[in-house]
GROMACS .gro file of C-alpha atoms in nm:
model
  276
    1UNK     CA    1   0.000   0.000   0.000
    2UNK     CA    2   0.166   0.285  -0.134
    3UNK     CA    3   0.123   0.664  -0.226
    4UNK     CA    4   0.270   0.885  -0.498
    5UNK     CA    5   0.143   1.233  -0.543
    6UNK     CA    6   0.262   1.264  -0.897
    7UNK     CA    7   0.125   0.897  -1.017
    8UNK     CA    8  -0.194   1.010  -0.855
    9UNK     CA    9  -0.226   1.282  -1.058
   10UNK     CA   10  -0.114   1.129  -1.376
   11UNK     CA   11  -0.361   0.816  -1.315
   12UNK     CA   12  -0.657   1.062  -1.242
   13UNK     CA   13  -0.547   1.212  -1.570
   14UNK     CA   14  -0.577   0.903  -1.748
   15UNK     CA   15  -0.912   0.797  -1.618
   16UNK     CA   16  -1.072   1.118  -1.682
   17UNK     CA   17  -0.920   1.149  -2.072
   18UNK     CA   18  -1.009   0.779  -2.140
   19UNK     CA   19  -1.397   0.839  -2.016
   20UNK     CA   20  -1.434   1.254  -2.097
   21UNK     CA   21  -1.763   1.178  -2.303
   22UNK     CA   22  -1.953   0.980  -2.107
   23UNK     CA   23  -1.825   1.153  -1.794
   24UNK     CA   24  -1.878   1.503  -1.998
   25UNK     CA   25  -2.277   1.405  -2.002
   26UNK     CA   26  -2.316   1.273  -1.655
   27UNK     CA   27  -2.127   1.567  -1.473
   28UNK     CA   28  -2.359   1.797  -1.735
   29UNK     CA   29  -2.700   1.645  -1.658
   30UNK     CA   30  -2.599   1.562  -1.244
   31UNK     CA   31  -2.396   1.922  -1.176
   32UNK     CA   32  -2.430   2.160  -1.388
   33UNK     CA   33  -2.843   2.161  -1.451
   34UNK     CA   34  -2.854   2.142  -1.060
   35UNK     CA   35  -2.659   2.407  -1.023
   36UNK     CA   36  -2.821   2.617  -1.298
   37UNK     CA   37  -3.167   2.572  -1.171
   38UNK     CA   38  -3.056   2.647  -0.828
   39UNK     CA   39  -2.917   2.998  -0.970
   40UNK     CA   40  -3.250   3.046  -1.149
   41UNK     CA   41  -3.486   2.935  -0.859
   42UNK     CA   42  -3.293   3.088  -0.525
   43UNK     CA   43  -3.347   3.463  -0.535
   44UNK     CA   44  -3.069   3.726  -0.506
   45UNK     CA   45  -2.769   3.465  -0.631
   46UNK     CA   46  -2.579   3.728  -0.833
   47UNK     CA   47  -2.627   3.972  -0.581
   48UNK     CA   48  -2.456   3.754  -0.312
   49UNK     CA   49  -2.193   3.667  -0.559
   50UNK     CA   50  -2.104   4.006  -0.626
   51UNK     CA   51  -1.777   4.151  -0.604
   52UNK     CA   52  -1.913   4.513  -0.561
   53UNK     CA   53  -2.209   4.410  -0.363
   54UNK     CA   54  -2.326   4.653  -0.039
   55UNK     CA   55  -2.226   4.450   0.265
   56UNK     CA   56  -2.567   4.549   0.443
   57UNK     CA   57  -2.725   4.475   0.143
   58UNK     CA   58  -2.548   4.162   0.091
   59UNK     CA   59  -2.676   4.086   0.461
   60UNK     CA   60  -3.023   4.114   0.414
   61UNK     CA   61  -3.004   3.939   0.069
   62UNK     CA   62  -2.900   3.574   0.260
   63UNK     CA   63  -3.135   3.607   0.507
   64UNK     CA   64  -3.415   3.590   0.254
   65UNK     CA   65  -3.251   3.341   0.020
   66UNK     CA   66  -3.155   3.122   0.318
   67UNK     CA   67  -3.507   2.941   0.275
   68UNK     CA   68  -3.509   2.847  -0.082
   69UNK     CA   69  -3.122   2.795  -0.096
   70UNK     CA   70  -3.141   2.508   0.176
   71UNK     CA   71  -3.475   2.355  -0.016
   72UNK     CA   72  -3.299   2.375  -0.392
   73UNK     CA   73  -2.951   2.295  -0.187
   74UNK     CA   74  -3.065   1.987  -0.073
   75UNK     CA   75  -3.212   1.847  -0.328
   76UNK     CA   76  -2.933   1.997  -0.530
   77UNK     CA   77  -2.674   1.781  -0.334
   78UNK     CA   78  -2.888   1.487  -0.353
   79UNK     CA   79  -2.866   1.512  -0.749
   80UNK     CA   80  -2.480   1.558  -0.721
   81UNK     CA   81  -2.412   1.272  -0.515
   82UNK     CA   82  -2.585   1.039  -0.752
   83UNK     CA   83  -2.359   1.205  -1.018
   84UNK     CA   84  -2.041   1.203  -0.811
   85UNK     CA   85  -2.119   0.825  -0.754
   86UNK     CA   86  -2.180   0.759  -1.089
   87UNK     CA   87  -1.864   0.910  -1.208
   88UNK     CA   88  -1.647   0.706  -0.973
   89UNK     CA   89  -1.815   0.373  -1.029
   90UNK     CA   90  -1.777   0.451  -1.412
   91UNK     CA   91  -1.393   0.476  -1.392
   92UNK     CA   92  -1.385   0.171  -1.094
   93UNK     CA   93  -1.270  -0.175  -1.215
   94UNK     CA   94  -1.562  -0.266  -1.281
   95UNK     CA   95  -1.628  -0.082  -1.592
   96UNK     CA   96  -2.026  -0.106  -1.570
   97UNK     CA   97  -2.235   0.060  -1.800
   98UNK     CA   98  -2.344   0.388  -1.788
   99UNK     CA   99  -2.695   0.260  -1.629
  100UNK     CA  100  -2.515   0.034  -1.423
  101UNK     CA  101  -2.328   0.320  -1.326
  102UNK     CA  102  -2.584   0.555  -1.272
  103UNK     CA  103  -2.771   0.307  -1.072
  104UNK     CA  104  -2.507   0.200  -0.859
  105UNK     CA  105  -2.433   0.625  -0.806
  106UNK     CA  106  -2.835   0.657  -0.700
  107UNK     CA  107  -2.759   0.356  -0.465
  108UNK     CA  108  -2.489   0.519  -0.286
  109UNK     CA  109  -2.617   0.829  -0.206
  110UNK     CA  110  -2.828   0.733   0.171
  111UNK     CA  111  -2.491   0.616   0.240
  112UNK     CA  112  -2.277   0.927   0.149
  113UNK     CA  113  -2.511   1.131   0.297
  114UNK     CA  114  -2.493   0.943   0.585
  115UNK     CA  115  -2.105   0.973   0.628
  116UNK     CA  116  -2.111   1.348   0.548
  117UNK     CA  117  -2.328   1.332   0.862
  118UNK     CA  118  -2.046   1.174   1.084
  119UNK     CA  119  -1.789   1.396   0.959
  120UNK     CA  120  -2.006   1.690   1.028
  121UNK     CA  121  -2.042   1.550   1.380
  122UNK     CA  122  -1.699   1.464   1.477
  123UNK     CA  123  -1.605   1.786   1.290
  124UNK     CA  124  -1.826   2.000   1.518
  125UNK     CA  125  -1.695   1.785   1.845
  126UNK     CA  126  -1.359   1.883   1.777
  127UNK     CA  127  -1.396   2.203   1.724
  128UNK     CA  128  -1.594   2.234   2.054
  129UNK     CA  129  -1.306   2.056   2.243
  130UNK     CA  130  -1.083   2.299   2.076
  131UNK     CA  131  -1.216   2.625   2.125
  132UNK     CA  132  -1.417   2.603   2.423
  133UNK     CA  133  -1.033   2.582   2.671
  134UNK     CA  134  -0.867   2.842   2.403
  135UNK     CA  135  -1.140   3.083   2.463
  136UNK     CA  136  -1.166   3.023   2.845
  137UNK     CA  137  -0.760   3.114   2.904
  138UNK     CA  138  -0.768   3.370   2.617
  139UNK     CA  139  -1.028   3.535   2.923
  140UNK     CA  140  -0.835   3.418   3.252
  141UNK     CA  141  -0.515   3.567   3.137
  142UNK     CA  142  -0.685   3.853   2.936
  143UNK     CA  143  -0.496   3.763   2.603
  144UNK     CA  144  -0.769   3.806   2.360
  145UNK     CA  145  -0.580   3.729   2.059
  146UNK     CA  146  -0.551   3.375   2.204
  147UNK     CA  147  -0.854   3.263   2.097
  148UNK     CA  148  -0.750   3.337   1.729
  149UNK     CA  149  -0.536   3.020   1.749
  150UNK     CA  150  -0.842   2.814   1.794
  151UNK     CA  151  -0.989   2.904   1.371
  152UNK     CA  152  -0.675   2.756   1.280
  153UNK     CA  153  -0.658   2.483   1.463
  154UNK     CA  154  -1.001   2.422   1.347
  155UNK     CA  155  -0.952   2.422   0.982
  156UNK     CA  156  -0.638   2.200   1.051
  157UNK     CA  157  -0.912   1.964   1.238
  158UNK     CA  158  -1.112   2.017   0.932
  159UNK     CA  159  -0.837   1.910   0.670
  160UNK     CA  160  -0.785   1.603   0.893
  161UNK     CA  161  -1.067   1.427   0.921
  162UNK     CA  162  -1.143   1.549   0.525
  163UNK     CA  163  -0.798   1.371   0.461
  164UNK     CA  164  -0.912   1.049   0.698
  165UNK     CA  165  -1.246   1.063   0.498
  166UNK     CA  166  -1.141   1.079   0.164
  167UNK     CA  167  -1.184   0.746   0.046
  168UNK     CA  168  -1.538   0.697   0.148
  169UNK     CA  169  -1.699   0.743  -0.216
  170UNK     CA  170  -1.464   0.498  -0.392
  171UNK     CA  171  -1.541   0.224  -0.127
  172UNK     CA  172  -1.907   0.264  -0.115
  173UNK     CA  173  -1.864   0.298  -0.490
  174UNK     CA  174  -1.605   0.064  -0.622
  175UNK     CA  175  -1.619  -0.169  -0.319
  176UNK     CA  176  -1.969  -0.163  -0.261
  177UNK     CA  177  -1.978  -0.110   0.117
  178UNK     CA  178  -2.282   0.050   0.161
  179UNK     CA  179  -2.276   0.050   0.534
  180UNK     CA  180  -2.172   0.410   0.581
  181UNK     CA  181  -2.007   0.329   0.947
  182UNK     CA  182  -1.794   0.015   0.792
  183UNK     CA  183  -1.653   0.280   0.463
  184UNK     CA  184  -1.564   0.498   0.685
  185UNK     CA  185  -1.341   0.311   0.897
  186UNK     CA  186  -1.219   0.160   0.553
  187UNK     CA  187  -1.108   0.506   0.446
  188UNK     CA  188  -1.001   0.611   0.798
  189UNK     CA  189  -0.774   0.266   0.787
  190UNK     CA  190  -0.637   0.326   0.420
  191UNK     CA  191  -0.539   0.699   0.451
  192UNK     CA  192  -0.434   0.589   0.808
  193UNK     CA  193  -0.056   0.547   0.693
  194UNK     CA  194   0.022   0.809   0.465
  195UNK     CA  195  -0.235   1.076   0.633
  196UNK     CA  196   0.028   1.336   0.606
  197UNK     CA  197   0.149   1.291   0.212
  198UNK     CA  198  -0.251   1.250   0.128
  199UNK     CA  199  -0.273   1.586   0.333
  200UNK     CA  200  -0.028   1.804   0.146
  201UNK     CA  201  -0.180   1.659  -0.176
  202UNK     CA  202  -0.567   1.773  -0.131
  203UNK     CA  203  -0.438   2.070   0.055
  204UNK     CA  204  -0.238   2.191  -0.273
  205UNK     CA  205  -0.530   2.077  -0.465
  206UNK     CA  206  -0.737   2.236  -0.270
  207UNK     CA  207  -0.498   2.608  -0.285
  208UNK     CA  208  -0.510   2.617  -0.664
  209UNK     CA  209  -0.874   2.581  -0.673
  210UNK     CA  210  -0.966   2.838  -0.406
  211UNK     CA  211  -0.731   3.077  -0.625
  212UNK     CA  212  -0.885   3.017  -0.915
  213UNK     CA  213  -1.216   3.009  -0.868
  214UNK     CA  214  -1.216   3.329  -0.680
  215UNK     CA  215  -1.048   3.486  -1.000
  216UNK     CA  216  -1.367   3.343  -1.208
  217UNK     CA  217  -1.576   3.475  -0.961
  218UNK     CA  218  -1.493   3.818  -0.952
  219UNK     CA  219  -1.413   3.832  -1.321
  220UNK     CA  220  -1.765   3.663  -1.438
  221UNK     CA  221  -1.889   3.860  -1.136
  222UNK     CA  222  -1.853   4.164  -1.264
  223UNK     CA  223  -1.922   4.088  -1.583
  224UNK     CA  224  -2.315   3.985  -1.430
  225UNK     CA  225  -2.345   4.295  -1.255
  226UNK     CA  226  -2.341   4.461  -1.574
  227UNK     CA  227  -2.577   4.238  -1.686
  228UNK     CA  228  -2.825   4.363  -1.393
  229UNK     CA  229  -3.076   4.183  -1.139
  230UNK     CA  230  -3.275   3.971  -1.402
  231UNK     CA  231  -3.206   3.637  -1.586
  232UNK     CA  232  -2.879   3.687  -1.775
  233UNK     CA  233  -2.718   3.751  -1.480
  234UNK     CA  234  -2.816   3.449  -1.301
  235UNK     CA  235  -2.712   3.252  -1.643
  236UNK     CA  236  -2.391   3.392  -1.680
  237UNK     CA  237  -2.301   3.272  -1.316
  238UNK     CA  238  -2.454   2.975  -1.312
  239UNK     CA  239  -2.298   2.895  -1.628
  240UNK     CA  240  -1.938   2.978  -1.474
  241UNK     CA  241  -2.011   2.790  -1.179
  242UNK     CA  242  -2.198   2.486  -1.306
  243UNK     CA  243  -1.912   2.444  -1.542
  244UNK     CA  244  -1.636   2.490  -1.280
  245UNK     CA  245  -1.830   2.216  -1.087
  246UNK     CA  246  -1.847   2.000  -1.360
  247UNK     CA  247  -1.439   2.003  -1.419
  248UNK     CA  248  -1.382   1.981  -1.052
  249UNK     CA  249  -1.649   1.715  -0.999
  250UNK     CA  250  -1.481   1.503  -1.263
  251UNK     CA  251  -1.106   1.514  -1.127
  252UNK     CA  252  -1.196   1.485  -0.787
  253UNK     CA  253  -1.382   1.123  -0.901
  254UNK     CA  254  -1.068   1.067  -1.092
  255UNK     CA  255  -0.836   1.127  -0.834
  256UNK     CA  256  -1.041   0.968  -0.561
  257UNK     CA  257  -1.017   0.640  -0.791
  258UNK     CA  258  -0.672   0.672  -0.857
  259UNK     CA  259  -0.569   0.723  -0.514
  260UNK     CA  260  -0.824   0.467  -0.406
  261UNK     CA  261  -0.606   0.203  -0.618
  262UNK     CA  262  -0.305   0.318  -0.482
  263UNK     CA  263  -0.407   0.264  -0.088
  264UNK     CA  264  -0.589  -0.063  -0.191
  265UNK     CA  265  -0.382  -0.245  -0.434
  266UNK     CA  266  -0.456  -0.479  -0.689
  267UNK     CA  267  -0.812  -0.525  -0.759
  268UNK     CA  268  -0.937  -0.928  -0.811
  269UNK     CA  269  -0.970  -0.883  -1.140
  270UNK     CA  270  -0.582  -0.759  -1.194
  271UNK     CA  271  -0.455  -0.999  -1.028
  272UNK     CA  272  -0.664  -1.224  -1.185
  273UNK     CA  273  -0.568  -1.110  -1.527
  274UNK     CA  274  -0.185  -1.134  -1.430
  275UNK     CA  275  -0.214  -1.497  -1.411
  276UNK     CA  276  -0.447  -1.520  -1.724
   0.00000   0.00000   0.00000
């Protein structure tokens, strides 16, 4: 059980060049209508993504998309999931079809759900156990600026147990554990040696694409305001976004099965197939 940052990458690569179309028209259909309709149907979305928008404004613009945007959200994520499991069953060793596929992704979803749900849990543990004794001596001693240790302790908690959880989708997905306690300990166990390399890896990862989509953003941003309040503007976003999602969604399945078949090994049909 091994882990190479650069093989990773070049796998995930591979996976996603060899299956572009038919992982092209799931990602389209499973992230990028979601996330269109959600920027049609949740009011004030280009106001909130605004790079010039009026703080107080901005403010009062959540509160009343807060309703719709958790309705259209959820069922938003549900859609996704099914995609996300679709797309990482389609490039598994399996190599089902793209019903099988989808069917298998629709399948999954209780159970990814369900493990988002732990991670939120433990996530919101730890950072109760964290910040709870940093505020309390940040007050005895009268050191406020104490307690602004404990938000980066928490997103280090946060990377973590993201890191420890990584490899839930490609075992409910590519070895069909569907109990979503069981995949993830499997993930917890897998990532358990090289938790640090796997770490640095997402965390890059996850660098370039904070950079880069906050250039979008603002860019395409803009660009909306111009377009004003109406329809347009909630197009031209939701275009930008939907199709940022759908390029992210599809290397993060890639490199979620490639890393997947790094920590695991051989699958029974390769070694199989060795001795054929």
């Amino acid at each position: 059980m091994t882990f190479d940052m650069n093989q990773a990458w070049s796998r995930a690569n591979v996976l996603a060049r060899e299956n572009f179309s038919l992982l092209a028209v799931i990602a389209g259909l499973f992230i990028l209508l979601p996330t269109l309709v959600i920027y049609l149907m949740v009011p004030g979305m280009e106001a909130l993504l605004s790079p010039s928008a009026d703080p107080e404004i901005l403010q009062e613009k959540m509160l009343e998309a807060a309703g719709p945007l958790i309705t259209w959200g959820l069922l938003g994520s549900i859609i996704q999931y099914t995609g996300y499991g679709a797309m990482v069953a389609l490039m598994g060793d399996g190599r089902p079809t793209v019903a099988e596929a989808l069917g298998t992704g629709a399948k999954s979803v209780a159970t990814i759900i369900a493990a988002f749900l732990i991670f939120a849990v433990l996530y919101m543990v730890a950072a109760i156990v964290i910040v709870t004794p940093f505020a309390m001596l940040a007050g005895v001693i009268g050191v406020p600026g104490l307690a602004a240790i404990a938000p980066l302790l928490i997103i280090a908690v946060a990377l973590f147990l993201m890191t420890r959880f990584s490899m839930t989708m490609p075992v409910v997905l590519i070895e069909k554990v569907l109990n979503p306690f069981r995949a993830v300990k499997r993930s917890w166990d897998m990532t358990r040696v090289h938790q640090w390399r796997i770490l640095v890896f997402w965390a890059i990862l996850g660098v370039a694409y904070i950079v880069i989509s906050l250039l979008l953003v603002s860019v395409f941003g803009l660009i909306a305001s111009f377009a004003g309040d109406g329809t347009a503007s909630k197009l031209i976003l939701g275009s930008v976004n939907g199709l940022m999602a759908m390029v992210v969604g599809i290397m993060l399945c890639a490199l979620a099965v490639a890393i997947h078949g790094q920590l695991a090994g051989p699958s029974e049909a390769d070694v199989t197939s060795t001795f054929e």
